[in-house]
Each structure stands twice: as C-alpha cells, then as structure tokens.
Amino acid sequence: MSTAAIARVVGRRVWDSRGRPTVEVEIHLAGGARGTAIAPAGASTGSGEARDLRDGGRALGGYDVATAVANVNGPIAKLLAGRDAADQAALDRALIAADGTVDRSRFGGNAIVATSMALAHAAAAAAGVPLWRHLGGDRATVLPLPQIQIFGGGAHAARRVDLQDFMVVAVGATSFAAALAMTAEVYIAAGSLMAERGSLQGVADEGGYWPAFANNDDALTTLVRAIERAGFVPGHDVAIALDIAATQFFKDGRYRFDGRDHDSDSLATLLLGWLDRYPIVSIEDPLAEHDRDGFARFAAAARDRVQIVGDDFLVTNAARVEAAAAARACNAVLVKPNQAGTLTEAKAALDAARAAGWNTIVSARSGETEDVTIVHLAVGWGAPELKVGSFARSERMAKWNEGIRIEEALGSAARLARPFDRFRSS
Ligand code: PGA
Ligand code: ZN
C-alpha cells in the first residue's frame, strides 16, 4: 500500500459561525499524513448551487447534518478506502458519480465539499508541503487582494438595507499584510463614525457593522467618509466593492430596491449612477441570477470601468462561466467550492474564467468556521482576489491571518495581485 493510500475517513458534526451544525471530514493516509476540512454554508444562495443535506424536522431548526455525516462515515469512506489521495480529480469524479444527482443532494454538498477539501489537505501533508504550495508549486507566489466587508446588509442583516456587502479593497497596498492593516484602519474609522451617529448596533453575519442606515446611499456616503477618516484617498488608496446580491430582492420580474420598484434597466441605471458618484471598482450580482440579458446590458455599459462579478448568477460552474463569457455578461467570477461541490469543479470554473480573460475571486460563505482552505486555494490557484467577509469574528480573521503566514513563508518572492489596474486607465 502506498503511503498516500486512504486508510481511514471520519465524518463528524461540528458547528459554524451561526451556531448551526456542519460537516467536518478527517482523512488519514497509510503513511500517517492527515487532512481535515469543514464545510461552510451560504444564506443568500443561488438556485444552481450544490445542495447541503440537512435533516429537517424540529431539532436545531432543521439544520442538523446527521445524514450527511453518516454518508461520510458510510458510502464515502467505503468509496475512498485504499485509493491514492493525491489523485484529486479522479476521487472528485468518483464522488460525483457515486452521488449521482445534479445538485449533490444524495450525499449532500456539505459532505462532498468537506471530503474533497480534506483529500487535498491530506495529499499536501503526504507531500510534506502546505496546501497552497501543493496546488501551485513554485509559481504560487501571488497573494490575493482582499475584498473586506465594512457594513453587512441584505440576507445577512435581516434585510435592514437591500444591498448585501459594502466592502473595501486596499488598491494602493503593496503587500497582503499592508492591505489588512489599511482595512483595519477603515473598519475602526467606520465604527467610530457609526458610534457618533448613535447607530452602532453590533455586527451582521460576516462581521460587518449592522447597517443602521436610512438607505443604501447613506451607507455608501458613510463608507467614503470612513475611508477618508482613516487617512486614505478614496479610489486611490482604498476603493469600494459591492455585492448587490440582486437575486435576493427580485420577485415576479421586478426588483424591489431602496424602497422602489425597478425593472432590470432601471436598476442598472441606478447602479451606473453610483459608479459616477462613488469610487466603486467591483460590483457583484448587480442583477438576479436568471436575468442574463440584464447582466449583458449592464456589462455593455460598465465593463471597461468596473469589475462585474457573477456569484449566484454563475454558481462556480464552468459551463455557466463559458455561456456568460459568450454573452459578455460579466468580467469576473466568484469561486465558492461548496457551490460547485468539489475542488476539481471549482477549479474548472476558475480556469474557464481565466480563459475568458476574467478576474477570479475565491470566496468564503456567510456561514464559516476556523477552516482556512480557501486562502490556500486562492494562492495555490493564483486567484488575484479573496473575499472572506469582514474584519471581525474569528472565522473571518482565521483566513486573513493565514494569508499573513503564507506571505511570510514566501518571503521576498511574495507579490500582491493588482487585479484592478486594468480598469484604472479608463
Ligand atoms: P452567502 O453570501 O454565503 O450567504 O451566499 C455570500 C455572497 O453572496 O457572496
Ligand atoms: Zn454574492
């Protein structure tokens, strides 16, 4: 038996940042190496995502994962026994085939993604290198530029404002560590501004301040003020990134946004107006997941000025990325491994985006844990951006801190990605 042969697979129930059950998978190899990973969970999900298997019923709000855990300890463990952990693509394909559903609902997207990530960690451990290096080799020298939430909203803040993520990007930073320090200054400044307004009310699901604002414009103006108060030039040192998450407020063909009813074009016009008024460099899901024509019209007007990101719209699916590229509907993709199901499929979506000349952003979910796999994926796969939520709560900070360690391990070879330079000239 080779040292990378899978000797034991253990699934267990652990808990995420919302206090809900989730799946942890631990994989032991014959040579003693071990890999562990935990499935994250979304709240504002796209309809095309792999589905987590939840037990339903009254206990734990229906969120329990006993069946998904049993699937890891039963059929998944049996499927993987004795196979070579280093053969990620073949093992992911075997998982997909044995599950047999399009949405991964038999084994559970949660069981499958935790298994797929644990396999990668085990293979890296067997090779004696960190996962980022196992994936990227000597070419993995680029740290992703972080998109960091300052105010939460949408489904992560009881719909207090419609817009989901008010984020900043430290476009003027020259290292990952410096980007975090700049963002920390903005986060502190935003907190003091909220306190002065008497509107500091704790944080939303991903650690951004609770959005006690009259409307989206009020939040955007406050964000620009926070950047200035932190001593930065908005747009030059620190810019704004938004996740509109428009699927969440789309109903019966209309968008209910900022207290008004919009069709696709009037929402796009409102957002284009924001591009004129605020230093926005990235805008995610500006329209709903099924509104591809709306995406394409928005992109025709904005693609040279701003990064247009598909999240719910593309659900980390290579075929959808290819179709959106053909329709010229986006110029960037959000890559969430648990939307796809396996690492192999997530990487295929990233590769499809790269082939189209797009930017790529590896992303966490609103329900997270201490698992830091996505940081290793971003560096190992060479994704120029990383989105993890805010600059508070340890399930977020664990990821940012891991990036600091990777940058330090790379030493003088480390570079910070500059994904927004392409939009600067226009
Ligand atoms: P989710 O939100 O994890 O709740 O889906 C994150 C996002 O929309 O980017
Ligand atoms: Zn999103």
mmCIF file of C-alpha atoms in Angstrom, residues 25-247:
data_model
loop_
_atom_site.group_PDB
_atom_site.id
_atom_site.type_symbol
_atom_site.label_atom_id
_atom_site.label_comp_id
_atom_site.label_asym_id
_atom_site.label_seq_id
_atom_site.Cartn_x
_atom_site.Cartn_y
_atom_site.Cartn_z
ATOM 1 C CA VAL A 25 -14.139 15.384 7.431
ATOM 2 C CA GLU A 26 -10.811 13.941 8.554
ATOM 3 C CA ILE A 27 -8.813 11.746 6.198
ATOM 4 C CA HIS A 28 -5.928 9.562 7.389
ATOM 5 C CA LEU A 29 -3.414 8.118 4.947
ATOM 6 C CA ALA A 30 -1.446 4.906 5.290
ATOM 7 C CA GLY A 31 1.823 6.791 5.800
ATOM 8 C CA GLY A 32 0.389 8.750 8.736
ATOM 9 C CA ALA A 33 -0.447 12.019 6.932
ATOM 10 C CA ARG A 34 -3.814 13.563 7.720
ATOM 11 C CA GLY A 35 -6.134 16.180 6.192
ATOM 12 C CA THR A 36 -9.120 17.908 7.765
ATOM 13 C CA ALA A 37 -11.720 20.298 6.353
ATOM 14 C CA ILE A 38 -15.097 21.747 7.338
ATOM 15 C CA ALA A 39 -17.982 22.619 5.009
ATOM 16 C CA PRO A 40 -19.152 26.269 5.038
ATOM 17 C CA ALA A 41 -22.786 27.297 4.390
ATOM 18 C CA GLY A 42 -24.409 30.146 2.454
ATOM 19 C CA ALA A 43 -27.541 32.131 3.331
ATOM 20 C CA SER A 44 -28.068 34.025 0.072
ATOM 21 C CA THR A 45 -27.685 31.045 -2.194
ATOM 22 C CA GLY A 46 -28.117 30.710 -5.953
ATOM 23 C CA SER A 47 -30.627 28.149 -7.168
ATOM 24 C CA GLY A 48 -27.943 26.339 -9.185
ATOM 25 C CA GLU A 49 -25.723 25.532 -6.187
ATOM 26 C CA ALA A 50 -24.847 22.078 -4.845
ATOM 27 C CA ARG A 51 -27.324 21.439 -2.024
ATOM 28 C CA ASP A 52 -26.349 20.818 1.558
ATOM 29 C CA LEU A 53 -28.041 17.800 3.090
ATOM 30 C CA ARG A 54 -29.939 18.881 6.226
ATOM 31 C CA ASP A 55 -32.069 16.591 8.351
ATOM 32 C CA GLY A 56 -35.128 18.854 8.544
ATOM 33 C CA GLY A 57 -37.645 18.415 11.339
ATOM 34 C CA ARG A 58 -37.864 20.451 14.535
ATOM 35 C CA ALA A 59 -34.473 19.807 16.145
ATOM 36 C CA LEU A 60 -31.833 22.508 15.556
ATOM 37 C CA GLY A 61 -34.149 24.388 13.238
ATOM 38 C CA GLY A 62 -33.996 21.542 10.738
ATOM 39 C CA TYR A 63 -30.283 22.275 10.110
ATOM 40 C CA ASP A 64 -28.823 19.109 11.581
ATOM 41 C CA VAL A 65 -26.442 17.082 9.411
ATOM 42 C CA ALA A 66 -26.683 13.565 10.869
ATOM 43 C CA THR A 67 -27.417 12.010 7.469
ATOM 44 C CA ALA A 68 -24.606 13.902 5.727
ATOM 45 C CA VAL A 69 -22.165 12.792 8.453
ATOM 46 C CA ALA A 70 -23.415 9.205 8.140
ATOM 47 C CA ASN A 71 -22.804 9.429 4.384
ATOM 48 C CA VAL A 72 -19.174 10.355 5.044
ATOM 49 C CA ASN A 73 -18.681 7.512 7.515
ATOM 50 C CA GLY A 74 -20.569 5.029 5.318
ATOM 51 C CA PRO A 75 -20.635 5.169 1.497
ATOM 52 C CA ILE A 76 -17.986 7.882 1.063
ATOM 53 C CA ALA A 77 -15.480 6.138 3.365
ATOM 54 C CA LYS A 78 -16.102 2.880 1.500
ATOM 55 C CA LEU A 79 -15.657 4.554 -1.889
ATOM 56 C CA LEU A 80 -12.313 6.134 -0.914
ATOM 57 C CA ALA A 81 -10.758 3.255 1.024
ATOM 58 C CA GLY A 82 -7.332 2.300 -0.310
ATOM 59 C CA ARG A 83 -7.314 4.890 -3.105
ATOM 60 C CA ASP A 84 -4.490 7.361 -3.701
ATOM 61 C CA ALA A 85 -5.284 10.703 -2.024
ATOM 62 C CA ALA A 86 -3.068 12.551 -4.486
ATOM 63 C CA ASP A 87 -5.429 11.753 -7.346
ATOM 64 C CA GLN A 88 -7.827 14.596 -6.535
ATOM 65 C CA ALA A 89 -9.539 14.751 -9.931
ATOM 66 C CA ALA A 90 -10.272 11.016 -10.052
ATOM 67 C CA LEU A 91 -11.527 10.963 -6.464
ATOM 68 C CA ASP A 92 -13.744 14.008 -7.048
ATOM 69 C CA ARG A 93 -15.140 12.321 -10.164
ATOM 70 C CA ALA A 94 -15.816 9.165 -8.168
ATOM 71 C CA LEU A 95 -17.667 11.192 -5.512
ATOM 72 C CA ILE A 96 -19.778 12.915 -8.176
ATOM 73 C CA ALA A 97 -20.600 9.622 -9.903
ATOM 74 C CA ALA A 98 -21.483 7.792 -6.683
ATOM 75 C CA ASP A 99 -23.710 10.682 -5.548
ATOM 76 C CA GLY A 100 -25.423 10.526 -8.933
ATOM 77 C CA THR A 101 -27.506 13.705 -8.567
ATOM 78 C CA VAL A 102 -27.055 17.039 -10.350
ATOM 79 C CA ASP A 103 -27.318 19.023 -7.099
ATOM 80 C CA ARG A 104 -25.327 16.586 -4.919
ATOM 81 C CA SER A 105 -28.350 16.058 -2.702
ATOM 82 C CA ARG A 106 -27.833 12.319 -2.121
ATOM 83 C CA PHE A 107 -24.526 12.516 -0.225
ATOM 84 C CA GLY A 108 -25.017 16.242 0.447
ATOM 85 C CA GLY A 109 -22.972 19.133 -0.941
ATOM 86 C CA ASN A 110 -21.704 19.651 2.628
ATOM 87 C CA ALA A 111 -20.439 16.047 2.904
ATOM 88 C CA ILE A 112 -18.851 16.172 -0.560
ATOM 89 C CA VAL A 113 -17.078 19.531 -0.306
ATOM 90 C CA ALA A 114 -15.612 18.736 3.128
ATOM 91 C CA THR A 115 -14.368 15.406 1.769
ATOM 92 C CA SER A 116 -12.897 16.983 -1.367
ATOM 93 C CA MET A 117 -11.044 19.652 0.650
ATOM 94 C CA ALA A 118 -9.840 17.139 3.275
ATOM 95 C CA LEU A 119 -8.406 14.991 0.451
ATOM 96 C CA ALA A 120 -6.404 17.973 -0.803
ATOM 97 C CA HIS A 121 -5.053 18.671 2.683
ATOM 98 C CA ALA A 122 -4.135 15.004 3.183
ATOM 99 C CA ALA A 123 -2.309 14.865 -0.160
ATOM 100 C CA ALA A 124 -0.391 18.050 0.674
ATOM 101 C CA ALA A 125 0.513 16.681 4.100
ATOM 102 C CA ALA A 126 1.744 13.453 2.499
ATOM 103 C CA ALA A 127 3.918 15.529 0.166
ATOM 104 C CA GLY A 128 5.211 17.470 3.172
ATOM 105 C CA VAL A 129 4.173 20.893 1.865
ATOM 106 C CA PRO A 130 1.398 23.375 2.704
ATOM 107 C CA LEU A 131 -1.691 23.111 0.521
ATOM 108 C CA TRP A 132 -1.011 26.362 -1.357
ATOM 109 C CA ARG A 133 2.354 25.051 -2.492
ATOM 110 C CA HIS A 134 0.990 21.586 -3.236
ATOM 111 C CA LEU A 135 -1.529 23.190 -5.604
ATOM 112 C CA GLY A 136 0.620 25.889 -7.163
ATOM 113 C CA GLY A 137 4.215 24.722 -6.887
ATOM 114 C CA ASP A 138 6.918 27.342 -7.414
ATOM 115 C CA ARG A 139 4.537 29.554 -9.402
ATOM 116 C CA ALA A 140 2.388 30.192 -6.330
ATOM 117 C CA THR A 141 3.903 33.499 -5.269
ATOM 118 C CA VAL A 142 0.965 35.892 -5.619
ATOM 119 C CA LEU A 143 -1.177 36.857 -2.641
ATOM 120 C CA PRO A 144 -4.786 37.749 -3.443
ATOM 121 C CA LEU A 145 -6.015 41.299 -2.877
ATOM 122 C CA PRO A 146 -8.666 41.115 -0.141
ATOM 123 C CA GLN A 147 -12.248 42.373 -0.540
ATOM 124 C CA ILE A 148 -13.283 43.131 3.047
ATOM 125 C CA GLN A 149 -16.780 43.947 4.254
ATOM 126 C CA ILE A 150 -17.274 47.057 6.390
ATOM 127 C CA PHE A 151 -21.097 47.078 6.554
ATOM 128 C CA GLY A 152 -23.212 43.939 6.255
ATOM 129 C CA GLY A 153 -26.691 44.020 4.759
ATOM 130 C CA GLY A 154 -29.273 42.040 2.837
ATOM 131 C CA ALA A 155 -29.869 38.461 3.936
ATOM 132 C CA HIS A 156 -27.016 38.744 6.446
ATOM 133 C CA ALA A 157 -28.646 41.603 8.370
ATOM 134 C CA ALA A 158 -32.369 40.795 8.378
ATOM 135 C CA ARG A 159 -32.773 42.880 5.185
ATOM 136 C CA ARG A 160 -32.156 46.125 7.135
ATOM 137 C CA VAL A 161 -30.858 47.532 3.826
ATOM 138 C CA ASP A 162 -31.256 45.765 0.473
ATOM 139 C CA LEU A 163 -27.611 45.726 -0.527
ATOM 140 C CA GLN A 164 -25.673 42.784 0.944
ATOM 141 C CA ASP A 165 -21.953 43.656 1.137
ATOM 142 C CA PHE A 166 -20.408 47.107 1.435
ATOM 143 C CA MET A 167 -16.725 46.235 1.079
ATOM 144 C CA VAL A 168 -13.383 47.959 0.667
ATOM 145 C CA VAL A 169 -10.375 46.972 -1.411
ATOM 146 C CA ALA A 170 -6.965 48.393 -0.496
ATOM 147 C CA VAL A 171 -5.954 49.003 -4.113
ATOM 148 C CA GLY A 172 -2.959 51.083 -3.019
ATOM 149 C CA ALA A 173 -1.426 48.337 -0.848
ATOM 150 C CA THR A 174 1.796 46.638 -1.865
ATOM 151 C CA SER A 175 1.562 43.606 0.426
ATOM 152 C CA PHE A 176 -1.193 41.400 1.836
ATOM 153 C CA ALA A 177 -0.239 42.400 5.376
ATOM 154 C CA ALA A 178 -0.397 46.092 4.447
ATOM 155 C CA ALA A 179 -3.798 45.631 2.776
ATOM 156 C CA LEU A 180 -5.122 44.177 6.034
ATOM 157 C CA ALA A 181 -3.661 46.997 8.130
ATOM 158 C CA MET A 182 -5.218 49.614 5.813
ATOM 159 C CA THR A 183 -8.569 47.848 6.023
ATOM 160 C CA ALA A 184 -8.301 47.666 9.809
ATOM 161 C CA GLU A 185 -7.961 51.479 9.872
ATOM 162 C CA VAL A 186 -11.093 51.845 7.741
ATOM 163 C CA TYR A 187 -13.003 49.346 9.911
ATOM 164 C CA ILE A 188 -12.067 51.290 13.063
ATOM 165 C CA ALA A 189 -12.964 54.621 11.435
ATOM 166 C CA ALA A 190 -16.327 53.247 10.265
ATOM 167 C CA GLY A 191 -17.060 52.039 13.805
ATOM 168 C CA SER A 192 -16.301 55.441 15.291
ATOM 169 C CA LEU A 193 -18.493 57.155 12.674
ATOM 170 C CA MET A 194 -21.357 54.784 13.494
ATOM 171 C CA ALA A 195 -20.893 55.431 17.215
ATOM 172 C CA GLU A 196 -21.011 59.214 16.661
ATOM 173 C CA ARG A 197 -24.269 58.840 14.721
ATOM 174 C CA GLY A 198 -25.670 56.755 17.561
ATOM 175 C CA SER A 199 -26.117 53.884 15.128
ATOM 176 C CA LEU A 200 -23.547 51.351 16.297
ATOM 177 C CA GLN A 201 -25.640 48.219 16.773
ATOM 178 C CA GLY A 202 -23.227 45.308 16.685
ATOM 179 C CA VAL A 203 -22.354 43.318 13.587
ATOM 180 C CA ALA A 204 -24.084 41.314 10.859
ATOM 181 C CA ASP A 205 -23.415 37.652 9.906
ATOM 182 C CA GLU A 206 -19.988 38.223 8.367
ATOM 183 C CA GLY A 207 -18.709 40.707 10.971
ATOM 184 C CA GLY A 208 -19.503 43.963 9.148
ATOM 185 C CA TYR A 209 -21.266 46.649 11.197
ATOM 186 C CA TRP A 210 -25.019 46.291 11.412
ATOM 187 C CA PRO A 211 -26.391 48.585 8.649
ATOM 188 C CA ALA A 212 -28.407 51.105 10.656
ATOM 189 C CA PHE A 213 -28.795 53.382 7.624
ATOM 190 C CA ALA A 214 -31.729 55.200 6.087
ATOM 191 C CA ASN A 215 -30.896 53.739 2.676
ATOM 192 C CA ASN A 216 -28.066 52.392 0.516
ATOM 193 C CA ASP A 217 -26.781 55.884 -0.390
ATOM 194 C CA ASP A 218 -26.445 56.739 3.298
ATOM 195 C CA ALA A 219 -24.299 53.615 3.756
ATOM 196 C CA LEU A 220 -22.150 54.410 0.707
ATOM 197 C CA THR A 221 -21.562 58.005 1.823
ATOM 198 C CA THR A 222 -20.596 56.792 5.287
ATOM 199 C CA LEU A 223 -18.193 54.278 3.753
ATOM 200 C CA VAL A 224 -16.446 57.014 1.742
ATOM 201 C CA ARG A 225 -16.199 59.112 4.931
ATOM 202 C CA ALA A 226 -14.683 56.168 6.803
ATOM 203 C CA ILE A 227 -12.010 55.768 4.114
ATOM 204 C CA GLU A 228 -11.187 59.481 4.393
ATOM 205 C CA ARG A 229 -11.202 59.479 8.185
ATOM 206 C CA ALA A 230 -8.729 56.586 8.102
ATOM 207 C CA GLY A 231 -6.387 58.892 6.178
ATOM 208 C CA PHE A 232 -6.793 57.395 2.705
ATOM 209 C CA VAL A 233 -7.773 58.831 -0.654
ATOM 210 C CA PRO A 234 -10.982 57.088 -1.782
ATOM 211 C CA GLY A 235 -10.437 55.270 -5.067
ATOM 212 C CA HIS A 236 -6.678 55.778 -4.992
ATOM 213 C CA ASP A 237 -5.627 54.048 -1.764
ATOM 214 C CA VAL A 238 -8.849 52.315 -0.817
ATOM 215 C CA ALA A 239 -11.780 51.702 -3.159
ATOM 216 C CA ILE A 240 -15.268 50.265 -2.754
ATOM 217 C CA ALA A 241 -16.567 46.833 -3.796
ATOM 218 C CA LEU A 242 -20.270 45.975 -3.580
ATOM 219 C CA ASP A 243 -22.201 42.733 -3.569
ATOM 220 C CA ILE A 244 -25.706 43.773 -4.626
ATOM 221 C CA ALA A 245 -26.936 40.124 -4.370
ATOM 222 C CA ALA A 246 -29.881 41.169 -6.550
ATOM 223 C CA THR A 247 -31.450 37.688 -6.667
#
